[in-house]
PDB file of C-alpha atoms and ligand atoms in Angstrom:
ATOM      1  CA  MET A   1     -52.343 -41.514 -97.252  1.00 80.00           C
ATOM      2  CA  ALA A   2     -55.335 -40.235 -99.600  1.00 82.00           C
ATOM      3  CA  ASP A   3     -57.883 -39.206 -97.061  1.00 94.00           C
ATOM      4  CA  CYS A   4     -55.487 -38.074 -94.120  1.00 98.00           C
ATOM      5  CA  ILE A   5     -55.738 -34.361 -93.164  1.00 98.00           C
ATOM      6  CA  PHE A   6     -52.133 -33.987 -92.180  1.00 98.00           C
ATOM      7  CA  CYS A   7     -50.882 -35.810 -95.452  1.00 98.00           C
ATOM      8  CA  LYS A   8     -52.775 -33.114 -97.338  1.00 98.00           C
ATOM      9  CA  ILE A   9     -51.531 -30.617 -95.362  1.00 98.00           C
ATOM     10  CA  ILE A  10     -47.710 -31.820 -95.863  1.00 98.00           C
ATOM     11  CA  ALA A  11     -48.522 -32.045 -99.638  1.00 97.00           C
ATOM     12  CA  GLY A  12     -50.022 -28.282 -99.677  1.00 97.00           C
ATOM     13  CA  GLN A  13     -53.250 -29.413-100.569  1.00 97.00           C
ATOM     14  CA  ILE A  14     -55.190 -27.923 -97.406  1.00 96.00           C
ATOM     15  CA  PRO A  15     -53.596 -24.863 -95.950  1.00 98.00           C
ATOM     16  CA  ALA A  16     -51.847 -24.752 -92.579  1.00 98.00           C
ATOM     17  CA  ALA A  17     -50.264 -22.126 -90.811  1.00 98.00           C
ATOM     18  CA  MET A  18     -46.626 -23.663 -91.207  1.00 98.00           C
ATOM     19  CA  LEU A  19     -44.075 -22.876 -88.451  1.00 98.00           C
ATOM     20  CA  LEU A  20     -41.370 -25.375 -89.716  1.00 98.00           C
ATOM     21  CA  GLU A  21     -40.651 -27.360 -92.550  1.00 98.00           C
ATOM     22  CA  THR A  22     -37.678 -29.968 -93.029  1.00 97.00           C
ATOM     23  CA  ASP A  23     -37.157 -32.753 -95.109  1.00 97.00           C
ATOM     24  CA  ARG A  24     -38.655 -35.270 -92.475  1.00 97.00           C
ATOM     25  CA  VAL A  25     -40.852 -33.235 -90.285  1.00 98.00           C
ATOM     26  CA  VAL A  26     -43.236 -30.287 -90.463  1.00 98.00           C
ATOM     27  CA  SER A  27     -44.972 -28.115 -87.711  1.00 98.00           C
ATOM     28  CA  PHE A  28     -47.962 -26.027 -87.842  1.00 98.00           C
ATOM     29  CA  LEU A  29     -50.399 -24.306 -85.624  1.00 98.00           C
ATOM     30  CA  ASP A  30     -53.196 -26.290 -84.171  1.00 98.00           C
ATOM     31  CA  ILE A  31     -56.588 -24.968 -85.807  1.00 98.00           C
ATOM     32  CA  ASN A  32     -58.435 -25.481 -82.506  1.00 98.00           C
ATOM     33  CA  PRO A  33     -55.925 -24.366 -79.733  1.00 98.00           C
ATOM     34  CA  VAL A  34     -56.170 -25.352 -76.193  1.00 98.00           C
ATOM     35  CA  ASN A  35     -54.009 -21.989 -75.915  1.00 98.00           C
ATOM     36  CA  PRO A  36     -52.812 -19.608 -78.521  1.00 98.00           C
ATOM     37  CA  GLY A  37     -49.573 -20.929 -80.044  1.00 98.00           C
ATOM     38  CA  HIS A  38     -50.645 -24.534 -79.676  1.00 98.00           C
ATOM     39  CA  ALA A  39     -48.394 -26.451 -82.309  1.00 98.00           C
ATOM     40  CA  LEU A  40     -48.410 -29.502 -83.750  1.00 98.00           C
ATOM     41  CA  ILE A  41     -44.967 -31.502 -84.827  1.00 98.00           C
ATOM     42  CA  VAL A  42     -45.934 -34.162 -87.688  1.00 98.00           C
ATOM     43  CA  PRO A  43     -43.358 -36.586 -89.090  1.00 98.00           C
ATOM     44  CA  ARG A  44     -43.779 -36.406 -92.799  1.00 98.00           C
ATOM     45  CA  ARG A  45     -44.100 -39.849 -93.419  1.00 97.00           C
ATOM     46  CA  HIS A  46     -47.574 -41.297 -92.771  1.00 98.00           C
ATOM     47  CA  VAL A  47     -47.679 -43.679 -89.863  1.00 98.00           C
ATOM     48  CA  ALA A  48     -50.559 -43.773 -87.219  1.00 98.00           C
ATOM     49  CA  THR A  49     -48.649 -44.052 -83.849  1.00 98.00           C
ATOM     50  CA  LEU A  50     -45.340 -43.349 -82.076  1.00 98.00           C
ATOM     51  CA  LEU A  51     -44.923 -47.239 -82.406  1.00 98.00           C
ATOM     52  CA  GLU A  52     -44.170 -47.289 -85.815  1.00 98.00           C
ATOM     53  CA  LEU A  53     -41.710 -44.415 -85.801  1.00 98.00           C
ATOM     54  CA  ASN A  54     -37.853 -45.566 -86.042  1.00 97.00           C
ATOM     55  CA  GLN A  55     -35.308 -44.190 -84.085  1.00 97.00           C
ATOM     56  CA  ASP A  56     -34.096 -41.617 -86.129  1.00 97.00           C
ATOM     57  CA  GLU A  57     -37.562 -40.500 -87.304  1.00 96.00           C
ATOM     58  CA  LEU A  58     -38.373 -39.748 -83.359  1.00 97.00           C
ATOM     59  CA  HIS A  59     -35.168 -37.964 -82.806  1.00 98.00           C
ATOM     60  CA  VAL A  60     -36.053 -35.469 -85.718  1.00 98.00           C
ATOM     61  CA  ALA A  61     -39.460 -35.201 -84.572  1.00 98.00           C
ATOM     62  CA  ILE A  62     -38.542 -34.500 -80.605  1.00 98.00           C
ATOM     63  CA  TYR A  63     -35.908 -32.296 -81.660  1.00 98.00           C
ATOM     64  CA  ALA A  64     -38.354 -30.415 -83.933  1.00 98.00           C
ATOM     65  CA  ALA A  65     -40.493 -30.367 -80.883  1.00 98.00           C
ATOM     66  CA  ARG A  66     -38.113 -28.735 -78.617  1.00 98.00           C
ATOM     67  CA  ARG A  67     -37.480 -26.044 -81.169  1.00 98.00           C
ATOM     68  CA  VAL A  68     -41.024 -25.272 -81.484  1.00 98.00           C
ATOM     69  CA  ALA A  69     -41.498 -25.327 -77.729  1.00 98.00           C
ATOM     70  CA  ALA A  70     -38.798 -22.692 -77.315  1.00 98.00           C
ATOM     71  CA  ALA A  71     -40.135 -20.613 -80.085  1.00 98.00           C
ATOM     72  CA  VAL A  72     -43.860 -20.653 -79.139  1.00 98.00           C
ATOM     73  CA  THR A  73     -43.286 -20.267 -75.211  1.00 98.00           C
ATOM     74  CA  GLU A  74     -41.185 -17.291 -76.042  1.00 98.00           C
ATOM     75  CA  GLU A  75     -43.450 -15.708 -78.504  1.00 98.00           C
ATOM     76  CA  VAL A  76     -46.571 -16.081 -76.076  1.00 98.00           C
ATOM     77  CA  GLY A  77     -44.770 -15.355 -72.862  1.00 98.00           C
ATOM     78  CA  SER A  78     -45.691 -18.601 -71.369  1.00 98.00           C
ATOM     79  CA  PRO A  79     -43.423 -19.817 -68.692  1.00 98.00           C
ATOM     80  CA  ALA A  80     -44.325 -23.557 -69.038  1.00 98.00           C
ATOM     81  CA  PHE A  81     -45.530 -25.938 -71.738  1.00 98.00           C
ATOM     82  CA  ASN A  82     -47.117 -29.480 -72.276  1.00 98.00           C
ATOM     83  CA  LEU A  83     -45.705 -32.048 -74.489  1.00 98.00           C
ATOM     84  CA  LEU A  84     -48.232 -34.474 -75.615  1.00 98.00           C
ATOM     85  CA  GLN A  85     -48.532 -37.235 -77.895  1.00 98.00           C
ATOM     86  CA  ASN A  86     -51.944 -39.269 -78.168  1.00 98.00           C
ATOM     87  CA  ASN A  87     -51.869 -42.957 -79.662  1.00 98.00           C
ATOM     88  CA  GLY A  88     -55.248 -44.678 -80.208  1.00 98.00           C
ATOM     89  CA  ARG A  89     -58.896 -43.432 -80.216  1.00 98.00           C
ATOM     90  CA  CYS A  90     -59.193 -44.063 -76.351  1.00 97.00           C
ATOM     91  CA  ALA A  91     -56.143 -42.206 -75.590  1.00 97.00           C
ATOM     92  CA  GLY A  92     -57.537 -38.992 -77.474  1.00 96.00           C
ATOM     93  CA  GLN A  93     -55.811 -39.397 -80.913  1.00 98.00           C
ATOM     94  CA  LEU A  94     -58.444 -37.968 -83.625  1.00 98.00           C
ATOM     95  CA  ILE A  95     -56.151 -37.820 -86.431  1.00 98.00           C
ATOM     96  CA  ASP A  96     -54.246 -41.193 -87.428  1.00 98.00           C
ATOM     97  CA  HIS A  97     -51.013 -39.551 -88.562  1.00 98.00           C
ATOM     98  CA  VAL A  98     -48.520 -39.362 -85.747  1.00 98.00           C
ATOM     99  CA  HIS A  99     -47.872 -35.919 -84.163  1.00 98.00           C
ATOM    100  CA  PHE A 100     -46.833 -34.427 -81.079  1.00 98.00           C
ATOM    101  CA  HIS A 101     -48.730 -31.352 -79.450  1.00 98.00           C
ATOM    102  CA  VAL A 102     -46.776 -28.368 -77.901  1.00 98.00           C
ATOM    103  CA  ILE A 103     -49.192 -26.674 -75.753  1.00 98.00           C
ATOM    104  CA  PRO A 104     -48.050 -23.378 -74.016  1.00 98.00           C
ATOM    105  CA  ARG A 105     -49.430 -22.926 -70.511  1.00 98.00           C
ATOM    106  CA  ASN A 106     -49.896 -20.230 -68.178  1.00 97.00           C
ATOM    107  CA  PRO A 107     -50.955 -20.002 -64.425  1.00 96.00           C
ATOM    108  CA  ASP A 108     -54.626 -20.583 -63.838  1.00 95.00           C
ATOM    109  CA  ASP A 109     -55.077 -20.761 -67.955  1.00 97.00           C
ATOM    110  CA  GLY A 110     -58.203 -23.105 -67.378  1.00 95.00           C
ATOM    111  CA  PHE A 111     -56.758 -26.487 -68.864  1.00 96.00           C
ATOM    112  CA  SER A 112     -56.755 -29.572 -66.967  1.00 93.00           C
ATOM    113  CA  LEU A 113     -55.132 -32.938 -67.775  1.00 90.00           C
ATOM    114  CA  GLY A 114     -57.517 -34.409 -65.217  1.00 89.00           C
ATOM    115  CA  TRP A 115     -54.389 -36.672 -64.215  1.00 92.00           C
ATOM    116  CA  ARG A 116     -55.704 -39.313 -61.386  1.00 95.00           C
ATOM    117  CA  GLN A 117     -53.609 -41.477 -59.284  1.00 97.00           C
ATOM    118  CA  LEU A 118     -54.788 -45.120 -58.617  1.00 98.00           C
ATOM    119  CA  GLN A 119     -53.057 -47.237 -56.076  1.00 98.00           C
ATOM    120  CA  TYR A 120     -51.482 -50.640 -56.629  1.00 98.00           C
ATOM    121  CA  GLU A 121     -52.571 -53.552 -54.306  1.00 97.00           C
ATOM    122  CA  GLU A 122     -50.086 -55.414 -52.455  1.00 97.00           C
ATOM    123  CA  GLY A 123     -47.534 -57.298 -54.761  1.00 97.00           C
ATOM    124  CA  GLU A 124     -49.083 -55.666 -57.892  1.00 98.00           C
ATOM    125  CA  LEU A 125     -46.451 -53.098 -58.612  1.00 98.00           C
ATOM    126  CA  LYS A 126     -43.782 -55.816 -58.494  1.00 98.00           C
ATOM    127  CA  ALA A 127     -45.429 -58.059 -60.701  1.00 98.00           C
ATOM    128  CA  MET A 128     -46.141 -55.260 -63.489  1.00 98.00           C
ATOM    129  CA  GLN A 129     -42.556 -54.250 -62.953  1.00 98.00           C
ATOM    130  CA  GLU A 130     -41.434 -57.909 -64.050  1.00 98.00           C
ATOM    131  CA  ALA A 131     -43.935 -58.569 -66.481  1.00 98.00           C
ATOM    132  CA  ILE A 132     -43.063 -55.535 -68.553  1.00 98.00           C
ATOM    133  CA  ARG A 133     -39.516 -55.938 -68.115  1.00 98.00           C
ATOM    134  CA  ALA A 134     -39.844 -59.225 -69.772  1.00 98.00           C
ATOM    135  CA  ARG A 135     -41.173 -57.766 -72.699  1.00 98.00           C
ATOM    136  CA  LEU A 136     -38.313 -55.170 -73.225  1.00 98.00           C
TER     137      LEU A 136
HETATM  138  P1  5GP B 211     -55.270 -35.776 -81.682  1.00 80.92           P
HETATM  139  O1  5GP B 211     -56.675 -35.666 -80.900  1.00 80.92           O
HETATM  140  O2  5GP B 211     -55.326 -36.528 -82.972  1.00 80.92           O
HETATM  141  O3  5GP B 211     -54.103 -35.765 -81.080  1.00 80.92           O
HETATM  142  O4  5GP B 211     -55.147 -34.226 -82.111  1.00 80.92           O
HETATM  143  C1  5GP B 211     -55.569 -33.642 -83.545  1.00 80.92           C
HETATM  144  C2  5GP B 211     -55.431 -32.334 -83.361  1.00 80.92           C
HETATM  145  O5  5GP B 211     -55.194 -31.765 -84.814  1.00 80.92           O
HETATM  146  C3  5GP B 211     -56.494 -31.539 -82.593  1.00 80.92           C
HETATM  147  O6  5GP B 211     -56.086 -30.779 -81.658  1.00 80.92           O
HETATM  148  C4  5GP B 211     -57.295 -30.682 -83.835  1.00 80.92           C
HETATM  149  O7  5GP B 211     -57.641 -29.526 -83.311  1.00 80.92           O
HETATM  150  C5  5GP B 211     -56.059 -30.665 -84.912  1.00 80.92           C
HETATM  151  N1  5GP B 211     -56.704 -30.410 -86.424  1.00 80.92           N
HETATM  152  C6  5GP B 211     -57.603 -31.253 -86.821  1.00 80.92           C
HETATM  153  N2  5GP B 211     -57.783 -31.057 -87.962  1.00 80.92           N
HETATM  154  C7  5GP B 211     -56.910 -29.797 -88.315  1.00 80.92           C
HETATM  155  C8  5GP B 211     -56.765 -28.858 -89.524  1.00 80.92           C
HETATM  156  O8  5GP B 211     -57.377 -29.099 -90.587  1.00 80.92           O
HETATM  157  N3  5GP B 211     -55.640 -28.289 -89.251  1.00 80.92           N
HETATM  158  C9  5GP B 211     -54.847 -28.193 -88.318  1.00 80.92           C
HETATM  159  N4  5GP B 211     -54.281 -27.214 -88.352  1.00 80.92           N
HETATM  160  N5  5GP B 211     -55.134 -28.808 -87.140  1.00 80.92           N
HETATM  161  C10 5GP B 211     -56.099 -29.423 -87.506  1.00 80.92           C
HETATM  162 ZN1   ZN B 212     -51.208 -38.858 -92.947  1.00 80.92          ZN
END
């Protein structure tokens, strides 16, 4: 994709702090990290979201994410990390080339995902379960 920043990084047209390059996937440091060591794992093939990756591509990407997460947390001395993956603008995706974030986490590091916890009304949970199961 001509106007994709991540495709340009993969093609070597713009610089990035590369961590890992294989025939299927690359990983480099996020330019504006949540915490130092924040890394991105990016399949070489340009697709926008997770839904367009096939099983093999996903396997390669998630295994690379595991490798990178182990190296990053070891290097920065973090006891924890988040593996995040945004799909679509309202989910926070800014770059439309599928990628995974590995974010090393430390106690009291000032970052919060702002997780909320809604409640289902009576019967809603079961109806949701059945509706989704019917689509699988
Ligand atoms: P998204 O919001 O799409 O899940 O995440 C995109 C990420 O890409 C952001 O965390 C942002 O900092 C990072 N990013 C955007 N442009 C560049 C760039 O040119 N180089 C690098 N290394 N990271 C970038
Ligand atoms: Zn791309």
